[in-house]
Short mmCIF file of C-alpha atoms in Angstrom, two decimals:
data_model
loop_
_atom_site.label_atom_id
_atom_site.label_comp_id
_atom_site.label_asym_id
_atom_site.label_seq_id
_atom_site.Cartn_x
_atom_site.Cartn_y
_atom_site.Cartn_z
CA MET A 320 -85.33 43.81 -19.53
CA ALA A 321 -82.61 41.49 -18.39
CA VAL A 322 -79.26 41.39 -16.58
CA ALA A 323 -76.62 38.92 -17.88
CA SER A 324 -76.02 36.17 -15.28
CA ALA A 325 -73.82 33.14 -14.78
CA LEU A 326 -75.28 29.67 -14.83
CA LEU A 327 -75.81 28.51 -11.31
CA THR A 328 -76.65 25.25 -9.68
CA LEU A 329 -79.05 25.63 -6.83
CA ALA A 330 -80.46 22.98 -4.33
CA ALA A 331 -84.10 22.98 -5.49
CA PRO A 332 -86.79 23.67 -2.57
CA ALA A 333 -89.28 21.16 -2.02
CA ALA A 334 -92.31 21.31 -4.54
CA HIS A 335 -95.74 22.57 -3.26
CA ALA A 336 -98.79 22.00 -5.18
CA SER A 337 -101.49 24.72 -5.25
CA ALA A 338 -105.10 24.23 -4.18
CA ALA A 339 -107.44 22.51 -6.39
CA PRO A 340 -108.45 24.30 -9.63
CA ARG A 341 -111.42 26.71 -9.24
CA ALA A 342 -113.95 27.77 -11.76
CA ALA A 343 -114.67 31.42 -12.49
CA ASN A 344 -117.71 31.24 -10.29
CA GLY A 345 -115.88 30.01 -7.33
CA GLY A 346 -116.75 26.28 -7.62
CA PRO A 347 -114.45 23.49 -8.61
CA ALA A 348 -113.17 23.67 -12.05
CA SER A 349 -114.22 21.27 -14.72
CA ALA A 350 -112.10 18.11 -15.18
CA GLY A 351 -112.04 19.52 -18.77
CA CYS A 352 -109.20 21.82 -17.48
CA GLY A 353 -107.42 18.82 -15.85
CA GLY A 354 -105.03 17.95 -18.56
CA ALA A 355 -103.71 21.52 -19.27
CA ARG A 356 -103.32 22.13 -15.48
CA ALA A 357 -101.49 18.84 -14.89
CA ALA A 358 -99.16 19.48 -17.87
CA VAL A 359 -98.38 23.15 -16.69
CA ALA A 360 -97.75 21.88 -13.12
CA ALA A 361 -95.44 19.21 -14.34
CA GLY A 362 -93.54 21.83 -16.34
CA LEU A 363 -93.38 24.27 -13.30
CA ASP A 364 -92.03 21.32 -11.27
CA GLY A 365 -89.19 20.75 -13.83
CA LEU A 366 -88.24 24.40 -13.64
CA VAL A 367 -87.92 24.20 -10.01
CA THR A 368 -86.33 20.76 -9.62
CA ARG A 369 -84.09 20.59 -12.86
CA HIS A 370 -83.34 24.40 -13.42
CA GLY A 371 -83.02 25.97 -9.89
CA ILE A 372 -85.94 28.33 -10.20
CA PRO A 373 -87.05 28.92 -6.55
CA GLY A 374 -90.66 29.32 -7.26
CA ALA A 375 -93.02 29.09 -10.14
CA ALA A 376 -96.70 29.66 -10.59
CA ALA A 377 -99.41 29.87 -13.09
CA GLU A 378 -103.05 30.88 -13.40
CA GLY A 379 -104.92 29.31 -16.42
CA SER A 380 -108.34 30.22 -17.78
CA ASP A 381 -110.76 28.60 -20.16
CA PRO A 382 -114.16 29.72 -21.35
CA ALA A 383 -115.60 26.23 -20.94
CA CYS A 384 -114.07 25.22 -17.50
CA GLY A 385 -113.10 28.35 -15.64
CA ARG A 386 -109.98 29.19 -13.77
CA TRP A 387 -107.32 27.05 -12.23
CA THR A 388 -104.05 27.62 -10.47
CA ALA A 389 -100.67 25.66 -10.08
CA ALA A 390 -97.58 26.45 -8.10
CA ARG A 391 -94.40 24.75 -7.19
CA GLY A 392 -91.49 25.77 -4.97
CA VAL A 393 -91.10 28.65 -2.62
CA ALA A 394 -92.05 32.39 -2.84
CA ASP A 395 -89.30 33.26 -0.30
CA LEU A 396 -86.17 31.28 0.18
CA ALA A 397 -85.51 32.76 3.67
CA THR A 398 -88.77 31.70 5.24
CA GLY A 399 -89.59 28.70 2.85
CA ARG A 400 -93.10 30.05 2.28
CA PRO A 401 -94.81 28.26 -0.53
CA MET A 402 -95.17 29.83 -3.90
CA ASN A 403 -98.65 31.06 -4.55
CA ALA A 404 -100.21 31.93 -7.74
CA GLY A 405 -102.07 34.94 -5.99
CA ASP A 406 -98.92 36.77 -5.13
CA ARG A 407 -97.75 39.92 -6.69
CA LEU A 408 -94.67 40.31 -8.72
CA ARG A 409 -92.87 42.68 -10.93
CA ILE A 410 -94.09 41.97 -14.64
CA GLY A 411 -91.44 43.82 -16.50
CA SER A 412 -92.07 44.10 -20.17
CA VAL A 413 -95.59 42.93 -19.84
CA THR A 414 -96.11 46.56 -19.02
CA LYS A 415 -95.39 47.35 -22.71
CA THR A 416 -98.81 45.88 -23.75
CA PHE A 417 -100.61 48.18 -21.27
CA THR A 418 -98.71 51.30 -22.48
CA ALA A 419 -99.43 50.06 -26.21
CA THR A 420 -103.21 49.62 -25.39
CA VAL A 421 -103.40 53.39 -24.14
CA VAL A 422 -101.59 54.70 -27.21
CA VAL A 423 -104.07 52.64 -29.60
CA GLN A 424 -106.94 53.84 -27.57
CA LEU A 425 -105.92 57.32 -28.06
CA ALA A 426 -105.36 56.63 -31.83
CA ALA A 427 -108.81 55.42 -31.98
CA GLU A 428 -110.00 58.62 -30.49
CA GLY A 429 -108.10 60.54 -33.13
CA ARG A 430 -105.74 62.23 -30.77
CA ILE A 431 -102.61 60.16 -31.78
CA GLY A 432 -101.72 59.18 -35.31
CA LEU A 433 -100.09 55.77 -35.59
CA ASP A 434 -98.21 56.78 -38.70
CA VAL A 435 -97.36 60.27 -37.47
CA PRO A 436 -93.71 61.17 -36.87
CA VAL A 437 -92.52 61.46 -33.23
CA GLU A 438 -91.32 64.68 -34.01
CA ARG A 439 -94.60 66.32 -34.20
CA TYR A 440 -95.47 65.30 -30.52
CA LEU A 441 -92.06 65.54 -29.11
CA PRO A 442 -90.06 68.13 -31.15
CA GLY A 443 -86.39 67.90 -30.62
CA LEU A 444 -86.31 64.76 -28.41
CA ILE A 445 -84.93 62.35 -30.99
CA ARG A 446 -82.10 64.24 -32.55
CA GLY A 447 -78.41 63.69 -32.96
CA ASN A 448 -75.90 60.75 -33.57
CA GLY A 449 -77.97 60.02 -36.69
CA TYR A 450 -81.29 59.64 -35.02
CA ASP A 451 -83.97 61.56 -36.19
CA GLY A 452 -87.70 61.72 -34.66
CA GLY A 453 -88.95 63.17 -38.06
CA SER A 454 -88.42 59.72 -39.61
CA ILE A 455 -89.71 57.54 -36.76
CA THR A 456 -93.54 57.01 -36.33
CA VAL A 457 -95.69 56.07 -33.42
CA ARG A 458 -96.25 52.66 -34.95
CA GLN A 459 -92.55 52.09 -35.34
CA LEU A 460 -92.03 52.74 -31.54
CA LEU A 461 -94.64 50.22 -30.55
CA GLN A 462 -93.51 47.79 -33.01
CA HIS A 463 -89.70 48.05 -32.36
CA THR A 464 -88.88 49.06 -35.87
CA SER A 465 -87.70 52.48 -34.97
CA GLY A 466 -84.15 51.95 -35.34
CA LEU A 467 -83.35 53.07 -31.87
CA PRO A 468 -81.07 51.24 -29.49
CA ASP A 469 -81.99 49.92 -26.03
CA TYR A 470 -80.69 51.97 -22.99
CA VAL A 471 -80.98 48.85 -21.03
CA GLU A 472 -78.04 47.34 -22.72
CA ALA A 473 -75.78 50.42 -21.55
CA ILE A 474 -77.05 50.48 -17.91
CA ALA A 475 -77.32 46.75 -17.15
CA VAL A 476 -73.70 45.99 -17.65
CA THR A 477 -72.55 48.34 -14.86
CA PRO A 478 -72.32 47.23 -11.35
CA VAL A 479 -76.07 46.34 -10.16
CA ASP A 480 -75.58 48.22 -6.81
CA ASP A 481 -74.77 51.54 -8.70
CA TRP A 482 -78.17 51.88 -10.06
CA ARG A 483 -80.74 49.24 -8.73
CA LEU A 484 -82.18 51.70 -6.12
CA ARG A 485 -81.81 55.02 -7.80
CA HIS A 486 -84.56 57.16 -9.60
CA PHE A 487 -84.32 57.39 -13.41
CA GLU A 488 -86.22 60.06 -15.55
CA PRO A 489 -87.40 58.78 -18.83
CA ARG A 490 -85.54 61.61 -20.65
CA GLU A 491 -82.36 60.64 -19.06
CA LEU A 492 -82.79 57.15 -20.14
CA ILE A 493 -83.71 58.14 -23.82
CA ALA A 494 -80.65 60.28 -23.77
CA THR A 495 -78.51 57.49 -22.93
CA ALA A 496 -79.83 55.44 -25.60
CA LEU A 497 -79.21 58.17 -28.32
CA ARG A 498 -75.62 58.12 -27.56
CA MET A 499 -75.31 54.40 -28.19
CA PRO A 500 -74.41 52.73 -31.72
CA HIS A 501 -77.17 52.12 -34.20
CA PRO A 502 -78.63 48.64 -34.12
CA ASP A 503 -77.66 46.43 -36.99
CA LYS A 504 -81.15 44.82 -37.34
CA THR A 505 -84.40 46.19 -38.74
CA TRP A 506 -86.25 44.85 -35.73
CA HIS A 507 -84.58 45.66 -32.49
CA TYR A 508 -86.27 45.26 -29.12
CA ALA A 509 -85.89 48.44 -27.07
CA THR A 510 -87.56 49.49 -23.95
CA THR A 511 -86.36 53.03 -25.26
CA ASN A 512 -89.29 52.90 -27.65
CA TYR A 513 -91.90 52.64 -24.86
CA LEU A 514 -90.59 55.44 -22.82
CA ILE A 515 -90.97 57.70 -25.84
CA ALA A 516 -94.45 56.43 -26.38
CA GLY A 517 -95.20 57.12 -22.61
CA LEU A 518 -94.04 60.69 -23.16
CA ILE A 519 -96.32 60.92 -26.16
CA VAL A 520 -99.46 59.88 -24.06
CA GLU A 521 -98.37 62.54 -21.46
CA LYS A 522 -98.02 65.32 -24.26
CA VAL A 523 -101.58 64.61 -25.81
CA THR A 524 -103.48 64.11 -22.58
CA GLY A 525 -101.87 66.16 -20.16
CA HIS A 526 -101.47 63.28 -17.77
CA GLY A 527 -98.57 60.83 -17.27
CA VAL A 528 -98.96 57.45 -18.90
CA GLU A 529 -99.41 55.94 -15.29
CA ALA A 530 -102.43 57.92 -14.70
CA GLU A 531 -103.82 57.06 -18.12
CA VAL A 532 -103.33 53.20 -17.60
CA ASN A 533 -105.03 53.67 -14.24
CA ARG A 534 -107.88 55.49 -15.71
CA ARG A 535 -108.45 53.40 -18.91
CA ILE A 536 -107.45 49.88 -17.91
CA LEU A 537 -106.86 49.29 -14.33
CA ALA A 538 -109.93 50.84 -12.84
CA PRO A 539 -112.41 49.73 -15.37
CA LEU A 540 -111.26 46.09 -15.24
CA GLY A 541 -110.98 46.14 -11.43
CA LEU A 542 -107.22 45.07 -11.46
CA ARG A 543 -106.75 45.93 -7.82
CA ASP A 544 -103.45 43.94 -7.68
CA THR A 545 -101.85 45.86 -10.36
CA TYR A 546 -100.07 49.01 -9.63
CA TRP A 547 -97.22 51.51 -10.56
CA PRO A 548 -94.76 51.42 -7.70
CA GLY A 549 -93.12 54.77 -8.48
CA ASP A 550 -89.82 55.14 -6.55
CA SER A 551 -90.97 52.55 -3.93
CA THR A 552 -88.48 49.73 -4.04
CA ASP A 553 -90.87 47.38 -2.11
CA ILE A 554 -93.79 45.43 -3.27
CA ARG A 555 -96.96 45.98 -1.53
CA GLY A 556 -99.07 43.07 0.02
CA PRO A 557 -98.47 39.24 -0.64
CA HIS A 558 -95.65 38.95 -3.00
CA SER A 559 -92.89 36.55 -4.18
CA HIS A 560 -89.27 37.52 -3.82
CA SER A 561 -87.08 37.43 -6.85
CA TYR A 562 -83.57 36.17 -7.21
CA PHE A 563 -80.54 36.46 -9.35
CA PRO A 564 -76.98 35.09 -9.39
CA THR A 565 -74.11 37.09 -8.83
CA GLY A 566 -71.43 34.36 -9.17
CA PRO A 567 -70.74 31.15 -7.29
CA GLY A 568 -72.69 30.90 -4.13
CA PRO A 569 -76.14 31.74 -2.85
CA LEU A 570 -78.65 33.64 -4.98
CA ALA A 571 -78.86 37.40 -4.41
CA ASP A 572 -82.52 38.53 -3.44
CA GLY A 573 -83.48 41.17 -6.08
CA THR A 574 -86.90 41.86 -4.75
CA GLU A 575 -85.92 45.41 -3.57
CA TRP A 576 -85.52 47.46 -6.89
CA ASN A 577 -86.35 50.93 -8.19
CA THR A 578 -88.34 50.19 -11.47
CA THR A 579 -88.37 53.63 -12.68
CA PHE A 580 -85.57 51.98 -14.64
CA GLY A 581 -88.33 50.34 -16.83
CA GLY A 582 -90.99 53.15 -16.64
CA ALA A 583 -93.82 52.83 -19.29
CA GLY A 584 -91.97 49.81 -20.57
CA GLY A 585 -91.33 47.73 -17.59
CA ALA A 586 -92.48 49.03 -14.22
CA LEU A 587 -95.83 47.43 -13.30
CA ILE A 588 -96.49 45.24 -10.57
CA SER A 589 -99.26 42.74 -10.83
CA THR A 590 -100.38 39.09 -10.38
CA PRO A 591 -101.17 36.25 -12.80
CA ALA A 592 -104.75 36.65 -12.27
CA ASP A 593 -104.77 40.63 -13.13
CA VAL A 594 -102.65 39.59 -16.21
CA ASN A 595 -104.99 37.11 -17.36
CA ARG A 596 -107.96 39.38 -16.85
CA PHE A 597 -106.13 42.23 -18.77
CA PHE A 598 -105.32 40.02 -21.91
CA ARG A 599 -108.96 38.49 -21.82
CA ALA A 600 -110.35 41.88 -21.77
CA LEU A 601 -108.06 43.26 -24.69
CA PHE A 602 -108.70 40.28 -26.89
CA GLY A 603 -112.35 40.09 -26.06
CA GLY A 604 -112.88 43.55 -27.31
CA GLU A 605 -113.47 45.25 -23.96
CA LEU A 606 -110.65 47.86 -24.44
CA MET A 607 -110.98 49.17 -28.02
CA PRO A 608 -112.96 48.69 -31.07
CA ALA A 609 -112.20 45.45 -33.34
CA ARG A 610 -110.65 47.68 -36.02
CA TRP A 611 -108.05 49.00 -33.57
CA LEU A 612 -107.35 45.65 -32.01
CA ALA A 613 -106.64 44.52 -35.55
CA GLU A 614 -103.92 47.25 -35.84
CA MET A 615 -102.36 45.89 -32.63
CA ARG A 616 -102.14 42.36 -34.31
CA ARG A 617 -100.47 43.61 -37.42
CA THR A 618 -97.06 42.03 -36.89
CA VAL A 619 -93.53 42.00 -38.35
CA PRO A 620 -90.90 39.11 -37.98
CA ALA A 621 -89.11 39.46 -34.70
CA ASP A 622 -85.52 38.66 -34.11
CA PRO A 623 -85.42 34.83 -32.97
CA GLU A 624 -82.29 35.51 -30.94
CA ARG A 625 -84.25 38.19 -28.86
CA LEU A 626 -87.79 36.47 -28.78
CA TRP A 627 -88.83 32.82 -29.23
CA PRO A 628 -88.31 31.05 -32.68
CA GLY A 629 -90.86 32.03 -35.31
CA ALA A 630 -92.16 34.84 -32.99
CA ARG A 631 -93.67 38.02 -34.65
CA TYR A 632 -94.24 41.41 -33.00
CA GLY A 633 -97.37 43.72 -33.20
CA LEU A 634 -98.11 46.93 -31.24
CA GLY A 635 -96.96 45.84 -27.80
CA LEU A 636 -97.99 42.19 -28.58
CA ILE A 637 -95.87 39.11 -29.23
CA ALA A 638 -97.43 36.22 -31.60
CA SER A 639 -95.68 32.92 -31.16
CA PRO A 640 -96.29 29.66 -32.97
CA LEU A 641 -97.74 26.70 -31.00
CA SER A 642 -96.63 23.08 -31.64
CA CYS A 643 -100.25 22.13 -32.23
CA GLY A 644 -100.96 24.88 -34.74
CA GLY A 645 -101.82 28.50 -34.51
CA MET A 646 -100.40 31.08 -32.23
CA TRP A 647 -100.46 32.47 -28.80
CA TRP A 648 -100.70 36.15 -28.46
CA GLY A 649 -99.61 38.10 -25.33
CA HIS A 650 -96.31 39.48 -23.91
CA GLY A 651 -93.51 38.46 -21.57
CA GLY A 652 -91.41 40.29 -19.22
CA THR A 653 -88.28 39.91 -17.20
CA VAL A 654 -86.77 42.47 -14.53
CA PRO A 655 -83.24 42.58 -13.46
CA GLY A 656 -83.98 41.35 -10.01
CA GLY A 657 -85.21 38.01 -11.28
CA HIS A 658 -88.88 38.05 -11.74
CA ARG A 659 -90.31 36.80 -14.94
CA ALA A 660 -93.83 37.07 -16.00
CA LEU A 661 -95.82 36.11 -19.08
CA GLY A 662 -99.57 36.50 -20.21
CA ALA A 663 -100.77 34.86 -23.16
CA THR A 664 -103.93 33.92 -24.86
CA GLY A 665 -104.34 31.11 -27.56
CA PRO A 666 -106.99 29.58 -29.82
CA GLY A 667 -110.32 29.14 -28.21
CA GLY A 668 -109.97 31.77 -25.63
CA ARG A 669 -107.69 29.72 -23.47
CA SER A 670 -105.25 32.08 -21.32
CA ILE A 671 -102.35 31.39 -19.14
CA ALA A 672 -100.28 33.69 -16.96
CA LEU A 673 -96.88 32.73 -15.53
CA ALA A 674 -94.80 33.93 -12.68
CA LEU A 675 -91.08 32.90 -11.98
CA THR A 676 -88.91 34.07 -9.23
CA LYS A 677 -85.76 33.70 -11.30
CA VAL A 678 -84.92 33.86 -14.91
CA PRO A 679 -84.12 30.65 -16.46
CA ASP A 680 -80.48 30.06 -17.04
CA GLY A 681 -79.27 28.76 -20.31
CA ASP A 682 -80.98 27.19 -23.39
CA PRO A 683 -82.41 23.98 -21.73
CA ALA A 684 -84.07 25.96 -19.05
CA GLU A 685 -85.32 28.59 -21.52
CA ALA A 686 -86.65 25.68 -23.70
CA ASP A 687 -88.41 24.15 -20.81
CA TYR A 688 -89.97 27.43 -19.87
CA ARG A 689 -91.36 27.72 -23.42
CA ALA A 690 -92.65 24.16 -23.15
CA VAL A 691 -94.73 25.22 -20.17
CA VAL A 692 -96.34 27.83 -22.21
CA ASP A 693 -96.97 25.44 -25.15
CA SER A 694 -98.47 22.67 -22.85
CA ALA A 695 -101.11 25.22 -21.50
CA PHE A 696 -102.53 25.48 -25.10
CA CYS A 697 -101.59 22.17 -26.69
CA THR A 698 -102.59 19.69 -24.08
CA THR A 699 -105.83 17.73 -25.13
CA ASP A 700 -108.23 17.26 -22.08
CA ARG A 701 -109.76 14.01 -22.54
CA THR A 702 -112.63 14.63 -20.09
CA PRO A 703 -115.29 17.10 -21.62
CA PRO A 704 -116.37 20.01 -19.37
CA GLN A 705 -119.02 19.15 -16.80
CA GLU A 706 -122.32 20.93 -17.13
CA GLY A 707 -122.83 23.77 -14.75
CA SER A 708 -119.06 24.16 -13.97
#
């Protein structure tokens, strides 16, 4: 989810380092994490000082040396409060992985068929303008190969103040998508797909997708900082603000937003720690049997103009190549107000979660953002993990 924005030069706020890295048991993290943390921290500093991101933070985790955090810039331009990796933020399309996980869990239980047409669950919903729910499967929804357009593209070009605080119903947004022209590519990223997936969850369980995510993921994993905001336009508890440009001049504060606009495809609020915990649990086999996780990891080529070069897409999962070989697996998210989040797990079980308070502007900034993720996995730590850390 994104809003087109003009490139803006911003006086960078002063950089702030986070506290020393900590291991999972609460003690100091091993020096074996030091190289990755230093590389990520340097990358965050570049996003702040060179590209005008007000604040950037990360939490990393490694089985050998525990958890660590890094933060640069400020969480609030008005007060100058330093950025903190423990702050909540809107995680945008990272929400899609939570929704896809519930759908695949229901498939594992025999309640949803991944290769069953949408029409069987939601008769008449996808019909008209050449769209047919009888020829679109659940798998194609989760994989973005349904051939459906993205309603976000129709709404985000209208004046922001006309829609940023209003309530949206999923069926209203789906209807908007069905009036749009057909995409011209086989793989087309569309939040529309995930609103439909959410309605399928509701149909087969009798509960909204939000309740099922809460019951099946958030509560069992103890993700206490992750929640669905509903119509509330605020973020509860300690949180970073988010910012977006509206033209020459100061950045606009986009923290206040009604994210029913994103729904099952983009409404969740979380923290880097909770996002990391979720992806570790998913890839660690805590949320579904291995056979069904393998279904999530069956990928198709993604559009490099929409995702990163060489990226592939599974069922609510992005797989992206690393400069050192292999892939990271996870998902990124962007919300119209300016927050950007990412959760990823790489070879060896190392994971990283990022939080930005503004979307990078332009190709150089986007490339530096990608480099931060790459550095988390491809930096070689010269110091071996210490015993007992």
